[in-house]
């Protein structure tokens, strides 16, 4: 009887051990399944992120190609009209970057400019404001680039007339006349910018 009881206990203990082992194996397998599922989810998310990023890059690349394609035609037309077309395109660019900065300056917040600040601090604040303004003006320039190109083509005869008058007045060659006109355009544009920056800094330093 003792042998029977001992054997039954042994059988019971072995059954309990096997049940524990089965539970442990089941738990391990379930944890592995969960880890595998999480890993698959992470991989899927990474794939989706990579696909969306590649789609965005392709979209930007296609947009740039399209823009270069449609803007190259008026650029070739301007070159075909010679220096007159280039002069008028420069005039239109100078007007855009000069007047647009002056107009946009009033629309950008002047919170960075402290009233009553020292002259050097006021100038630095105005320069920081200028970088913000010129960035928005540049974006607008890219948007209005095509209309300015076509308008330069239309106004190319006036550019030729301006070059001839410069040549006749200053008694210089056509290349020198072109250099003088371009220098005047750049000087005017930089002069407008400097006047705006220094004027804003002066007003800030005196507390107005």
Tab-separated table of C-alpha atoms in Angstrom:
chain	number	residue	atom	x	y	z
A	1	UNK	CA	0.000	0.000	0.000
A	2	UNK	CA	2.898	2.332	0.828
A	3	UNK	CA	4.326	1.594	-2.570
A	4	UNK	CA	0.963	2.385	-4.190
A	5	UNK	CA	0.639	5.695	-2.280
A	6	UNK	CA	4.203	6.676	-3.154
A	7	UNK	CA	3.675	5.849	-6.804
A	8	UNK	CA	0.410	7.803	-6.884
A	9	UNK	CA	2.138	10.823	-5.314
A	10	UNK	CA	4.941	10.528	-7.816
A	11	UNK	CA	2.441	10.388	-10.624
A	12	UNK	CA	0.626	13.404	-9.185
A	13	UNK	CA	3.843	15.379	-8.824
A	14	UNK	CA	4.901	14.504	-12.342
A	15	UNK	CA	1.503	15.597	-13.654
A	16	UNK	CA	1.788	18.911	-11.809
A	17	UNK	CA	5.302	19.389	-13.130
A	18	UNK	CA	4.225	18.649	-16.643
A	19	UNK	CA	1.325	21.066	-16.285
A	20	UNK	CA	3.717	23.767	-15.021
A	21	UNK	CA	6.080	23.079	-17.869
A	22	UNK	CA	3.235	23.293	-20.335
A	23	UNK	CA	2.085	26.603	-18.829
A	24	UNK	CA	5.622	27.940	-18.903
A	25	UNK	CA	6.017	26.867	-22.511
A	26	UNK	CA	2.680	28.414	-23.379
A	27	UNK	CA	3.645	31.660	-21.642
A	28	UNK	CA	6.977	31.728	-23.433
A	29	UNK	CA	5.369	31.072	-26.771
A	30	UNK	CA	2.716	33.744	-26.157
A	31	UNK	CA	5.400	36.275	-25.176
A	32	UNK	CA	7.367	35.383	-28.282
A	33	UNK	CA	4.227	35.791	-30.388
A	34	UNK	CA	3.579	39.198	-28.831
A	35	UNK	CA	7.163	40.288	-29.411
A	36	UNK	CA	6.973	39.060	-32.972
A	37	UNK	CA	3.692	40.912	-33.505
A	38	UNK	CA	5.163	44.122	-32.060
A	39	UNK	CA	8.227	43.710	-34.249
A	40	UNK	CA	6.005	43.236	-37.299
A	41	UNK	CA	4.000	46.344	-36.372
A	42	UNK	CA	7.185	48.376	-35.982
A	43	UNK	CA	8.450	47.110	-39.315
A	44	UNK	CA	5.130	47.976	-40.959
A	45	UNK	CA	5.238	51.460	-39.473
A	46	UNK	CA	8.811	51.930	-40.660
A	47	UNK	CA	7.855	50.766	-44.138
A	48	UNK	CA	4.907	53.183	-44.231
A	49	UNK	CA	7.115	56.042	-43.023
A	50	UNK	CA	9.750	55.229	-45.624
A	51	UNK	CA	7.122	54.984	-48.352
A	52	UNK	CA	5.555	58.329	-47.387
A	53	UNK	CA	9.002	59.951	-47.209
A	54	UNK	CA	9.993	58.580	-50.608
A	55	UNK	CA	6.644	59.715	-52.048
A	56	UNK	CA	7.259	63.218	-50.680
A	57	UNK	CA	10.756	63.286	-52.152
A	58	UNK	CA	9.442	62.096	-55.521
A	59	UNK	CA	6.723	64.747	-55.429
A	60	UNK	CA	9.212	67.523	-54.681
A	61	UNK	CA	11.571	66.251	-57.379
A	62	UNK	CA	8.777	66.112	-59.957
A	63	UNK	CA	7.624	69.612	-58.999
A	64	UNK	CA	11.135	71.007	-59.399
A	65	UNK	CA	11.517	69.292	-62.780
A	66	UNK	CA	8.163	70.693	-63.912
A	67	UNK	CA	9.120	74.176	-62.719
A	68	UNK	CA	12.497	74.065	-64.459
A	69	UNK	CA	10.831	72.850	-67.637
A	70	UNK	CA	8.247	75.635	-67.797
A	71	UNK	CA	10.676	78.367	-66.680
A	72	UNK	CA	13.421	77.398	-69.118
A	73	UNK	CA	11.364	78.467	-72.142
A	74	UNK	CA	10.937	82.166	-71.198
A	75	UNK	CA	14.572	82.223	-70.060
A	76	UNK	CA	15.622	81.114	-73.557
A	77	UNK	CA	13.318	83.729	-75.067
A	78	UNK	CA	14.915	86.451	-72.919
A	79	UNK	CA	18.372	85.376	-74.089
A	80	UNK	CA	17.169	85.434	-77.684
A	81	UNK	CA	16.179	89.088	-77.238
A	82	UNK	CA	19.756	89.882	-76.302
A	83	UNK	CA	20.985	92.308	-73.695
A	84	UNK	CA	17.825	94.379	-73.820
A	85	UNK	CA	15.770	91.494	-72.429
A	86	UNK	CA	18.358	90.812	-69.746
A	87	UNK	CA	18.398	94.477	-68.749
A	88	UNK	CA	14.641	94.647	-68.379
A	89	UNK	CA	14.591	91.397	-66.413
A	90	UNK	CA	17.193	92.939	-64.107
A	91	UNK	CA	15.094	96.096	-63.800
A	92	UNK	CA	12.016	94.071	-62.874
A	93	UNK	CA	13.997	92.025	-60.337
A	94	UNK	CA	15.420	95.191	-58.798
A	95	UNK	CA	11.965	96.732	-58.529
A	96	UNK	CA	10.612	93.536	-56.988
A	97	UNK	CA	13.319	93.094	-54.352
A	98	UNK	CA	13.397	96.791	-53.501
A	99	UNK	CA	9.702	97.600	-53.331
A	100	UNK	CA	8.610	94.216	-51.994
A	101	UNK	CA	11.034	94.465	-49.057
A	102	UNK	CA	9.794	97.989	-48.294
A	103	UNK	CA	6.184	96.818	-48.389
A	104	UNK	CA	6.746	93.583	-46.477
A	105	UNK	CA	8.766	95.356	-43.784
A	106	UNK	CA	5.622	96.939	-42.331
A	107	UNK	CA	3.827	93.593	-42.250
A	108	UNK	CA	6.478	91.706	-40.257
A	109	UNK	CA	6.342	92.039	-36.488
A	110	UNK	CA	8.965	94.313	-34.920
A	111	UNK	CA	8.906	92.541	-31.553
A	112	UNK	CA	12.618	91.763	-31.874
A	113	UNK	CA	13.404	95.499	-31.982
A	114	UNK	CA	13.478	96.874	-28.442
A	115	UNK	CA	12.547	100.530	-28.080
A	116	UNK	CA	15.328	102.594	-26.558
A	117	UNK	CA	17.965	99.908	-27.157
A	118	UNK	CA	21.560	100.694	-27.956
A	119	UNK	CA	22.365	101.474	-31.581
A	120	UNK	CA	24.324	98.236	-32.114
A	121	UNK	CA	21.536	96.129	-30.579
A	122	UNK	CA	18.920	97.929	-32.657
A	123	UNK	CA	20.892	97.341	-35.856
A	124	UNK	CA	21.293	93.633	-35.064
A	125	UNK	CA	17.550	93.350	-34.391
A	126	UNK	CA	16.779	95.125	-37.685
A	127	UNK	CA	19.125	92.776	-39.560
A	128	UNK	CA	17.355	89.756	-38.031
A	129	UNK	CA	14.062	91.235	-39.146
A	130	UNK	CA	15.517	91.811	-42.616
A	131	UNK	CA	16.430	88.122	-42.956
A	132	UNK	CA	12.805	87.207	-42.225
A	133	UNK	CA	11.524	89.761	-44.715
A	134	UNK	CA	13.935	88.798	-47.509
A	135	UNK	CA	13.002	85.126	-47.081
A	136	UNK	CA	9.309	85.861	-47.688
A	137	UNK	CA	10.175	88.191	-50.574
A	138	UNK	CA	12.318	85.458	-52.154
A	139	UNK	CA	9.415	82.995	-51.965
A	140	UNK	CA	7.187	85.568	-53.644
A	141	UNK	CA	9.885	86.112	-56.257
A	142	UNK	CA	9.843	82.441	-57.200
A	143	UNK	CA	6.056	82.561	-57.527
A	144	UNK	CA	6.116	85.656	-59.754
A	145	UNK	CA	9.205	84.614	-61.712
A	146	UNK	CA	7.383	83.543	-64.875
A	147	UNK	CA	5.271	86.720	-65.208
A	148	UNK	CA	8.413	88.837	-64.785
A	149	UNK	CA	10.206	86.823	-67.461
A	150	UNK	CA	7.401	87.260	-69.971
A	151	UNK	CA	7.122	90.949	-69.116
A	152	UNK	CA	10.883	91.325	-69.651
A	153	UNK	CA	10.441	89.841	-73.131
A	154	UNK	CA	7.737	92.399	-73.911
A	155	UNK	CA	9.874	95.263	-72.566
A	156	UNK	CA	13.108	94.124	-74.256
A	157	UNK	CA	13.032	97.028	-76.799
A	158	UNK	CA	13.042	99.498	-73.907
A	159	UNK	CA	16.105	97.725	-72.510
A	160	UNK	CA	17.897	98.144	-75.833
A	161	UNK	CA	16.934	101.818	-75.863
A	162	UNK	CA	18.264	102.267	-72.321
A	163	UNK	CA	21.585	100.697	-73.287
A	164	UNK	CA	21.916	102.892	-76.385
A	165	UNK	CA	21.193	106.049	-74.406
A	166	UNK	CA	23.764	105.022	-71.790
A	167	UNK	CA	26.321	104.402	-74.532
A	168	UNK	CA	25.646	107.731	-76.238
A	169	UNK	CA	25.610	109.732	-73.017
A	170	UNK	CA	28.742	108.264	-71.446
A	171	UNK	CA	30.535	107.449	-74.702
A	172	UNK	CA	31.210	103.848	-73.695
A	173	UNK	CA	30.849	100.438	-75.311
A	174	UNK	CA	27.731	98.316	-75.089
A	175	UNK	CA	29.359	95.967	-72.568
A	176	UNK	CA	30.401	98.895	-70.379
A	177	UNK	CA	26.906	100.366	-70.631
A	178	UNK	CA	25.441	97.057	-69.517
A	179	UNK	CA	27.809	96.949	-66.538
A	180	UNK	CA	26.857	100.509	-65.552
A	181	UNK	CA	23.141	99.769	-65.727
A	182	UNK	CA	23.503	96.563	-63.682
A	183	UNK	CA	25.643	98.377	-61.099
A	184	UNK	CA	23.033	101.127	-60.776
A	185	UNK	CA	20.277	98.544	-60.319
A	186	UNK	CA	22.189	96.655	-57.622
A	187	UNK	CA	23.220	99.880	-55.918
A	188	UNK	CA	19.632	101.115	-55.857
A	189	UNK	CA	18.389	97.839	-54.401
A	190	UNK	CA	21.080	97.704	-51.709
A	191	UNK	CA	20.509	101.392	-50.981
A	192	UNK	CA	16.817	100.776	-50.337
A	193	UNK	CA	17.644	97.865	-48.029
A	194	UNK	CA	20.262	99.837	-46.096
A	195	UNK	CA	17.881	102.801	-45.724
A	196	UNK	CA	15.143	100.548	-44.366
A	197	UNK	CA	17.427	98.743	-41.910
A	198	UNK	CA	19.160	101.866	-40.619
A	199	UNK	CA	15.917	103.812	-40.435
A	200	UNK	CA	14.242	101.070	-38.406
A	201	UNK	CA	17.251	100.782	-36.096
A	202	UNK	CA	17.376	104.565	-35.608
A	203	UNK	CA	13.691	104.761	-34.735
A	204	UNK	CA	14.116	101.905	-32.256
A	205	UNK	CA	17.192	103.422	-30.606
A	206	UNK	CA	15.442	106.742	-29.941
A	207	UNK	CA	12.452	104.919	-28.505
A	208	UNK	CA	9.826	105.585	-31.145
